[in-house]
C-alpha cells in the first residue's frame, strides 16, 4: 500500500503461473512470493499502453475502412476495433475453422 509502507508484509502473496493446468496452479500456490512493486507497475503500464494503442488504432482502422470500403461495409459496421489480444485469438479461430473445413 502506498499510504502504509510495508502494510502488506506477511499478509499478501503473489502466485506466478502462465497456465491454468491444475499442476501449474498447484505449483504456483506452493511457491508463493512477495509482490514486487516494479512488476506491478510494469503490468499497469502495459495495460495503459494496450488500451491507448487499441483506441488509437481502432479509430484509424475505422476511418480508413469507412473511407476506402464504405459502400461494401454499409451502415452495419460502425467500428473496426483492434486489440493486442484480438489478433492472436482471431488467428486461432481462423486456423481451427480451416482445420474443420479441410477435415
Backbone as a ProteinNet text record, in pm:
[ID]
protein_1_A
[PRIMARY]
XXXXXXXXXXXXXXXXXXXXXXXXXXXXXXXXXXXXXXXXXXXXXXXXXXXXXXXXXXXXXXXXXXXXXXXXXXXXXXXXXXXXXXXXXXXXXXXXXXXXXXX
[TERTIARY]
84.6	0	88.5	51.5	132.4	123.2	10.6	-7	62.6	61.6	118.4	230	348.2	462	474.9	490.9	508.1	385.5	267.3	145.5	109.1	150.1	116	207.4	317.1	414.8	348.2	383.7	336.9	187.7	116.6	-27.1	-69.9	6.3	-29.2	83.5	45.2	143.4	101.7	198	171.6	204	109.1	130.4	167.1	273.4	315.2	287.4	208	176.6	142.6	163.3	132.7	40	-15.4	-106.6	-213.3	-330.9	-438.8	-450.5	-347.5	-348.4	-339.6	-413.5	-412.2	-271.7	-183.7	-47.8	28.2	10.5	78.4	22.1	-109.5	-170.6	-126.6	-121.2	-74.7	70.2	154.3	294.7	306.4	225.2	228.6	185.8	86.4	39.6	141.6	224.8	327.1	452.2	463.3	581.3	540.4	450.6	404.7	520.7	515.8	621.4	564	651.7	612.4	592.7	486.5	463.7	579.8	609.9	717.5	654.5	681.7	622.3	656.2	779.7	820.1	743.3	724.8	647.3	502.6	445.8	307.2	293.2	388.9	383.5	402.5	485.1	504.1	377.5	304.2	176.3	77.1	72	-16	21	151.9	197.4	159.2	177.6	142.7	-6.4	-89.1	-234	-270.9	-206.5	-232	-189.7	-73.6	-26.3	-120.6	-160.4	-253.4	-384.1	-436.1	-562	-547.9	-444.3	-425.1	-398.6	-315.7	-288.1	-415.5	-492.9	-618	-715.4	-728.8	-819.9	-772	-643.4	-590.6	-598.4	-558.1	-557.9	-699.6	-791.4	-932.3	-989.8	-959.2	-1007.7	-949.7	-819.5	-754.1	-816.6	-829.5	-886.4	-1029.1	-1108.6	-1248.2	-1256.1	-1178	-1179.3	-1127	-1020	-961.5	-1060.4	-1116.8	-1206.5	-1336.3	-1386.8	-1507.7	-1480	-1360.8	-1326.5	-1303.6	-1235.3	-1199.1	-1299.5	-1376.3	-1468.2	-1607.8	-1642.5	-1770.6	-1889.7	-1887.6	-2000.8	-2016.5	-1905.5	-1911.8	-1951.1	-1905.6	-1936.5	-2080.7	-2133.2	-2269.3	-2280	-2399.3	-2421.4	-2414.2	-2390.7	-2388.2	-2259.3	-2148.5	-2020.2	-1998.7	-2003.6	-1984.4	-1840.1	-1776.1	-1639.5	-1561.4	-1436.3	-1343.7	-1244.5	-1257.9	-1176	-1047.5	-950.7	-821.5	-784.5	-728.3	-673.3	-558.8	-454.2	-338.1	-372.2	-478.7	-517	-609.8	-672.9	-769.3	-702.8	-587.4	-523.8	-481.2	-408.4	-374.3	-499.2	-597.6	-721.1	-792.1	-797.5	-858.4	-783.2	-650.1	-571.3	-608.3	-619.4	-656.7	-794.5	-888.6	-1023.3	-1023.3	-953	-946.4	-873	-763.2	-686.7	-773.3	-846.5	-933	-1044.7	-1101.8	-1207.1	-1152.1	-1032	-971.5	-946.5	-902.3	-883	-1013.3	-1120	-1250.9	-1297.7	-1280.2	-1323.2	-1243.2	-1114.7	-1030.3	-1045.1	-1114.2	-1128.3	-1207.6
-118.6	0	124	221.7	343.2	426.2	423.2	503.1	440.3	308.1	238	146.9	203	127.1	-6.6	-110.9	-248.2	-302.1	-241.8	-289.7	-430.5	-468.1	-599.8	-710.5	-674.4	-774.3	-887.9	-1007.8	-1130.1	-1154.8	-1078	-1099.7	-1113	-1056.1	-1062.1	-1133.5	-1232.1	-1308.4	-1314.1	-1343.4	-1348.5	-1487.2	-1540.9	-1668.5	-1638	-1698.3	-1677.8	-1804.8	-1790	-1903.6	-1852.8	-1937.1	-1897.6	-1998	-2087.8	-2188.8	-2215.3	-2255	-2286.6	-2436.3	-2510.5	-2654.6	-2673.4	-2768.5	-2789.9	-2807.7	-2878.1	-2898.4	-2766.5	-2679.2	-2549.8	-2459.7	-2463.2	-2382.2	-2430.1	-2561.9	-2614.8	-2573.9	-2584.4	-2546.4	-2398.1	-2315	-2171.2	-2145.6	-2218.7	-2199.9	-2249.8	-2343.8	-2396.3	-2308.6	-2215.2	-2128.1	-1981.1	-1944	-1805.3	-1712.7	-1593.2	-1495.3	-1362.4	-1274.2	-1140.1	-1054.7	-976.2	-891.6	-795.6	-771.8	-682.2	-555.3	-442.9	-314.1	-280	-305.6	-274.4	-360.1	-488.2	-575.2	-528	-489.2	-441.4	-314.6	-224.2	-100.9	-128.5	-227.3	-259.4	-319.7	-397.1	-452.1	-338.2	-243	-126.6	-47.9	-29.7	45.2	-28.5	-159.8	-239.6	-229.2	-236.6	-225.7	-88.3	15.3	151.6	165.8	112.9	118.3	41	-79.7	-161.1	-87.5	-23.3	50	168	248.1	365.6	325	222.6	174.2	120.3	44.1	-11.3	96.7	199.9	310.3	383.7	417.7	493.2	412.1	285.6	205.6	171.1	151	127.1	247.7	366	488.7	499.9	474.4	480.8	379.4	253.5	149.4	182.6	227.1	258.7	366.6	473.9	582.6	535.2	457	408	319.5	220.6	127.1	193.5	286.8	357.4	443.4	505.9	591.9	509.8	395.4	316.5	207.2	160.3	49.5	77.1	203.7	243	178.3	169.6	111.1	-36.8	-108.8	-251.8	-276.3	-190	-207.8	-171.5	-73.8	-29.5	35.7	35.8	100.3	-0.1	-126.8	-227.1	-222.3	-180.5	-174.5	-32.6	-18.4	113.9	134.7	27.5	37	-86.6	-64.3	-174.9	-169	-260	-249.8	-330.5	-289	-355.3	-370.4	-484	-506.2	-603.7	-587.9	-674.8	-822.7	-852.9	-992.5	-1043.4	-951.9	-993	-1064	-1016.9	-1074.2	-1219.5	-1251.5	-1393	-1479.9	-1428.2	-1504.2	-1528	-1426	-1440.7	-1545	-1544.8	-1643.4	-1784.1	-1807.7	-1940.9	-1981.9	-1888.2	-1918.7	-1951.1	-1870.5	-1894.5	-2025.1	-2048.5	-2172.2	-2294.2	-2288.6	-2402.1	-2419.7	-2309.3	-2316.3	-2384.9	-2347.9	-2408.6	-2558.1	-2595.8	-2738.3	-2815	-2757.8	-2823.9	-2833.4	-2726.6	-2726.7	-2829.8	-2845.4	-2938	-3082.6	-3107.5	-3243.6	-3332.2
0	0	0	-75.1	-84.4	44	111.2	232.6	352.5	358	472.9	423.3	415	364.3	437.7	361.4	411.9	484	462.6	528.8	483	361.1	307.3	359.2	422.7	466.8	543.6	504.7	570.8	556.1	470.1	453.4	308.3	215.8	74.4	0.6	-79.7	-155.3	-301.3	-387.9	-531	-583.8	-659	-727.5	-871.7	-921.9	-1060.8	-1139.9	-1246.5	-1333	-1471.6	-1571.2	-1708.5	-1775.7	-1697.5	-1749	-1644.2	-1688.5	-1594.1	-1568.3	-1606.8	-1577.7	-1426.6	-1373.6	-1227.9	-1170	-1240.8	-1187.4	-1177.6	-1277.1	-1273.9	-1164.2	-1145.6	-1040	-901.9	-883.9	-754.3	-728.2	-830	-814.9	-779.2	-840.9	-810	-666.2	-620.5	-482.1	-380.1	-421.7	-331.3	-327.2	-422.1	-427.3	-428	-339.2	-331.4	-297.7	-351.5	-325.3	-280.5	-244.3	-201.9	-327.2	-334	-452.1	-475.4	-602.4	-642.2	-698.8	-637.3	-678.3	-823	-864	-1001.2	-1102.6	-1072.3	-1161.9	-1170.1	-1057.5	-1056	-1139.5	-1127.7	-1206.4	-1355.6	-1388.9	-1530.2	-1590.3	-1511.6	-1557.8	-1581.9	-1490.3	-1507.4	-1632.9	-1655.3	-1773.5	-1901.3	-1902.3	-2021.1	-2050.7	-1948.2	-1968	-2024.5	-1973.7	-2022.9	-2169.1	-2203.4	-2341.9	-2433.5	-2392.5	-2472.6	-2496.1	-2392.9	-2405.5	-2501.5	-2483.1	-2569.5	-2714.2	-2732.8	-2867.7	-2932.2	-2856.9	-2909	-2951.7	-2870.6	-2903.7	-3029.1	-3032.6	-3146.9	-3275.9	-3270.9	-3392.4	-3436.6	-3341.5	-3377.5	-3450.6	-3401.1	-3466.3	-3607.9	-3620.4	-3751.5	-3848.1	-3804.1	-3890.9	-3932.5	-3837.1	-3867.2	-3975.2	-3958	-4056.8	-4192.1	-4190.4	-4314.5	-4390.7	-4322.8	-4391	-4435	-4356.9	-4399.6	-4522.5	-4525.4	-4638.5	-4766.2	-4753.3	-4871.2	-4907.8	-4810.3	-4835.5	-4780.4	-4771	-4713	-4780.6	-4912.5	-4985.4	-4952.7	-4944.2	-4913	-4767.1	-4677.4	-4535.6	-4503.1	-4575.3	-4548.3	-4411.8	-4358.3	-4228.8	-4112.9	-4143	-4036	-3955.2	-4016.9	-3946.6	-3895.9	-3765.4	-3705.5	-3661.3	-3614.2	-3563.8	-3604.9	-3644.9	-3669.9	-3555.3	-3460.8	-3340	-3351.1	-3272.1	-3264.7	-3117.9	-3084.9	-2952	-2963.7	-2884.4	-2894.6	-2877.1	-2805.2	-2785	-2894.5	-2967.8	-3069.1	-3186.2	-3229.5	-3348.3	-3325.8	-3218.6	-3197.5	-3178.1	-3108.8	-3087.2	-3219.8	-3302.8	-3434.9	-3516.1	-3508.2	-3581.3	-3537.8	-3407.1	-3358.5	-3410.3	-3411.8	-3459.7	-3608.9	-3687.7	-3832.2	-3859.9	-3790.7	-3808.5	-3777.7	-3668.5	-3632.7	-3735.1	-3781.4	-3883.5	-4009.5	-4050.5	-4169.4	-4148.8	-4028	-3998.5	-4010.7	-3959.3	-3965.1	-4109.9	-4184.3	-4325.8	-4406.9	-4376.3	-4451.5	-4407.8	-4298.9	-4245.4	-4336.4
[MASK]
+++++++++++++++++++++++++++++++++++++++++++++++++++++++++++++++++++++++++++++++++++++++++++++++++++++++

